[in-house]
Amino acid sequence: MSQILSETFLSGFMILVQSLSVVFLYCGTSSGASTVTQVSEELQALLMEERKRKRKVSNRESARRSRMRKKKHLDDLTAELTQLREDNHQIIMSLNITMQRYLHVEAENSVLRAQTNELSGRLESLEDIITFLQWKQW
């Protein structure tokens, strides 16, 4: 709000100075000419000062926006990092559960292989007995 009032005041002031410089231009005296030159130089100095002030204000605002963008980007990256860490934790948990299931199935497989070997051995023994009994009957 203060900036708007300042700009309004300044623009009104500039119009007043321009009007005064026009009045001095129409004076027509030699002292009026030097006064017009002085007013013109002062007006140029005022305009340059106002441009510098506006540029400073503009640069400050641009820097503020840049800092805000940078902060938002950092906040976004921080949020993404948090999400990725949570995802990574979930993947590790899932991997651990899968590994436990695999080890359980592998242990069951080992038991079943051992049982298969034992049963194969028994079957072979029974077949030998049957063969022997059949040979003995002839």
mmCIF file of C-alpha atoms in Angstrom:
data_model
loop_
_atom_site.group_PDB
_atom_site.id
_atom_site.type_symbol
_atom_site.label_atom_id
_atom_site.label_comp_id
_atom_site.label_asym_id
_atom_site.label_seq_id
_atom_site.Cartn_x
_atom_site.Cartn_y
_atom_site.Cartn_z
ATOM 1 C CA MET A 1 0.000 0.000 0.000
ATOM 2 C CA SER A 2 2.862 2.334 0.859
ATOM 3 C CA GLN A 3 4.522 1.666 -2.484
ATOM 4 C CA ILE A 4 1.323 2.592 -4.352
ATOM 5 C CA LEU A 5 1.043 5.862 -2.407
ATOM 6 C CA SER A 6 4.707 6.582 -3.016
ATOM 7 C CA GLU A 7 4.357 5.956 -6.769
ATOM 8 C CA THR A 8 1.171 8.070 -6.938
ATOM 9 C CA PHE A 9 2.862 10.902 -5.068
ATOM 10 C CA LEU A 10 5.943 10.676 -7.239
ATOM 11 C CA SER A 11 3.986 10.653 -10.491
ATOM 12 C CA GLY A 12 2.015 13.690 -9.303
ATOM 13 C CA PHE A 13 5.236 15.388 -8.324
ATOM 14 C CA MET A 14 6.748 14.632 -11.732
ATOM 15 C CA ILE A 15 3.725 16.164 -13.488
ATOM 16 C CA LEU A 16 4.079 19.277 -11.305
ATOM 17 C CA VAL A 17 7.812 19.562 -12.096
ATOM 18 C CA GLN A 18 7.122 19.144 -15.810
ATOM 19 C CA SER A 19 4.451 21.827 -15.640
ATOM 20 C CA LEU A 20 6.860 24.168 -13.862
ATOM 21 C CA SER A 21 9.519 23.535 -16.473
ATOM 22 C CA VAL A 22 7.015 24.447 -19.221
ATOM 23 C CA VAL A 23 6.178 27.684 -17.372
ATOM 24 C CA PHE A 24 9.869 28.563 -17.084
ATOM 25 C CA LEU A 25 10.347 27.855 -20.780
ATOM 26 C CA TYR A 26 7.776 30.514 -21.610
ATOM 27 C CA CYS A 27 9.380 33.131 -19.349
ATOM 28 C CA GLY A 28 11.652 34.266 -22.142
ATOM 29 C CA THR A 29 14.216 36.097 -20.012
ATOM 30 C CA SER A 30 17.861 35.194 -19.855
ATOM 31 C CA SER A 31 17.582 34.367 -16.176
ATOM 32 C CA GLY A 32 14.549 32.253 -17.035
ATOM 33 C CA ALA A 33 16.639 30.250 -19.489
ATOM 34 C CA SER A 34 19.258 29.415 -16.845
ATOM 35 C CA THR A 35 16.470 28.573 -14.399
ATOM 36 C CA VAL A 36 14.923 26.272 -16.989
ATOM 37 C CA THR A 37 18.290 24.595 -17.482
ATOM 38 C CA GLN A 38 18.666 24.160 -13.721
ATOM 39 C CA VAL A 39 15.154 22.772 -13.395
ATOM 40 C CA SER A 40 15.768 20.470 -16.362
ATOM 41 C CA GLU A 41 18.993 19.183 -14.821
ATOM 42 C CA GLU A 42 17.301 18.697 -11.445
ATOM 43 C CA LEU A 43 14.416 16.984 -13.185
ATOM 44 C CA GLN A 44 16.839 14.630 -14.933
ATOM 45 C CA ALA A 45 18.586 13.936 -11.629
ATOM 46 C CA LEU A 46 15.220 13.236 -9.987
ATOM 47 C CA LEU A 47 14.224 10.959 -12.833
ATOM 48 C CA MET A 48 17.529 9.077 -12.595
ATOM 49 C CA GLU A 49 17.117 8.725 -8.833
ATOM 50 C CA GLU A 50 13.570 7.456 -9.314
ATOM 51 C CA ARG A 51 14.725 4.944 -11.922
ATOM 52 C CA LYS A 52 17.470 3.751 -9.566
ATOM 53 C CA ARG A 53 14.937 3.416 -6.750
ATOM 54 C CA LYS A 54 12.523 1.496 -8.973
ATOM 55 C CA ARG A 55 15.344 -0.744 -10.187
ATOM 56 C CA LYS A 56 16.389 -1.435 -6.575
ATOM 57 C CA VAL A 57 12.798 -2.252 -5.631
ATOM 58 C CA SER A 58 12.453 -4.447 -8.714
ATOM 59 C CA ASN A 59 15.754 -6.226 -7.971
ATOM 60 C CA ARG A 60 14.729 -6.813 -4.348
ATOM 61 C CA GLU A 61 11.389 -8.241 -5.453
ATOM 62 C CA SER A 62 13.103 -10.429 -8.038
ATOM 63 C CA ALA A 63 15.562 -11.680 -5.410
ATOM 64 C CA ARG A 64 12.669 -12.361 -3.019
ATOM 65 C CA ARG A 65 10.832 -14.367 -5.706
ATOM 66 C CA SER A 66 14.041 -16.237 -6.492
ATOM 67 C CA ARG A 67 14.515 -17.118 -2.818
ATOM 68 C CA MET A 68 10.901 -18.272 -2.626
ATOM 69 C CA ARG A 69 11.352 -20.490 -5.728
ATOM 70 C CA LYS A 70 14.558 -21.887 -4.277
ATOM 71 C CA LYS A 71 12.856 -22.598 -0.929
ATOM 72 C CA LYS A 72 9.893 -24.261 -2.671
ATOM 73 C CA HIS A 73 12.281 -26.377 -4.762
ATOM 74 C CA LEU A 74 14.172 -27.394 -1.610
ATOM 75 C CA ASP A 75 10.885 -28.226 0.160
ATOM 76 C CA ASP A 76 9.776 -30.292 -2.851
ATOM 77 C CA LEU A 77 13.090 -32.171 -2.891
ATOM 78 C CA THR A 78 12.850 -32.773 0.858
ATOM 79 C CA ALA A 79 9.319 -34.145 0.469
ATOM 80 C CA GLU A 80 10.464 -36.344 -2.425
ATOM 81 C CA LEU A 81 13.393 -37.608 -0.347
ATOM 82 C CA THR A 82 11.035 -38.486 2.501
ATOM 83 C CA GLN A 83 8.720 -40.324 0.107
ATOM 84 C CA LEU A 84 11.604 -42.204 -1.504
ATOM 85 C CA ARG A 85 12.908 -43.237 1.905
ATOM 86 C CA GLU A 86 9.456 -44.544 2.839
ATOM 87 C CA ASP A 87 9.229 -46.407 -0.479
ATOM 88 C CA ASN A 88 12.701 -47.842 0.070
ATOM 89 C CA HIS A 89 11.717 -48.999 3.564
ATOM 90 C CA GLN A 90 8.605 -50.710 2.154
ATOM 91 C CA ILE A 91 10.653 -52.422 -0.553
ATOM 92 C CA ILE A 92 13.186 -53.654 2.010
ATOM 93 C CA MET A 93 10.369 -54.979 4.219
ATOM 94 C CA SER A 94 8.799 -56.740 1.232
ATOM 95 C CA LEU A 95 12.165 -58.169 0.244
ATOM 96 C CA ASN A 96 12.738 -59.485 3.778
ATOM 97 C CA ILE A 97 9.303 -61.152 3.834
ATOM 98 C CA THR A 98 9.930 -62.680 0.401
ATOM 99 C CA MET A 99 13.363 -63.899 1.515
ATOM 100 C CA GLN A 100 11.846 -65.534 4.619
ATOM 101 C CA ARG A 101 9.224 -67.256 2.469
ATOM 102 C CA TYR A 102 11.915 -68.432 0.051
ATOM 103 C CA LEU A 103 14.013 -69.864 2.883
ATOM 104 C CA HIS A 104 10.948 -71.625 4.289
ATOM 105 C CA VAL A 105 10.101 -73.145 0.876
ATOM 106 C CA GLU A 106 13.750 -74.112 0.367
ATOM 107 C CA ALA A 107 13.745 -75.906 3.748
ATOM 108 C CA GLU A 108 10.513 -77.711 2.805
ATOM 109 C CA ASN A 109 12.116 -78.694 -0.516
ATOM 110 C CA SER A 110 15.113 -80.135 1.298
ATOM 111 C CA VAL A 111 12.832 -82.210 3.546
ATOM 112 C CA LEU A 112 10.842 -83.428 0.527
ATOM 113 C CA ARG A 113 14.057 -84.355 -1.338
ATOM 114 C CA ALA A 114 15.275 -86.306 1.667
ATOM 115 C CA GLN A 115 11.914 -88.073 1.933
ATOM 116 C CA THR A 116 12.006 -88.816 -1.815
ATOM 117 C CA ASN A 117 15.480 -90.327 -1.500
ATOM 118 C CA GLU A 118 14.405 -92.427 1.476
ATOM 119 C CA LEU A 119 11.245 -93.620 -0.253
ATOM 120 C CA SER A 120 13.205 -94.358 -3.448
ATOM 121 C CA GLY A 121 15.602 -96.464 -1.381
ATOM 122 C CA ARG A 122 12.698 -98.349 0.245
ATOM 123 C CA LEU A 123 11.057 -98.889 -3.127
ATOM 124 C CA GLU A 124 14.287 -100.253 -4.537
ATOM 125 C CA SER A 125 14.615 -102.614 -1.557
ATOM 126 C CA LEU A 126 11.019 -103.787 -1.984
ATOM 127 C CA GLU A 127 11.579 -104.369 -5.702
ATOM 128 C CA ASP A 128 14.685 -106.413 -4.859
ATOM 129 C CA ILE A 129 12.654 -108.482 -2.394
ATOM 130 C CA ILE A 130 9.901 -109.049 -4.973
ATOM 131 C CA THR A 131 12.453 -110.022 -7.587
ATOM 132 C CA PHE A 132 14.079 -112.438 -5.173
ATOM 133 C CA LEU A 133 10.746 -113.999 -4.197
ATOM 134 C CA GLN A 134 9.734 -114.384 -7.841
ATOM 135 C CA TRP A 135 13.095 -115.995 -8.672
ATOM 136 C CA LYS A 136 12.779 -118.331 -5.748
ATOM 137 C CA GLN A 137 9.323 -119.513 -6.945
ATOM 138 C CA TRP A 138 10.687 -120.740 -10.281
#
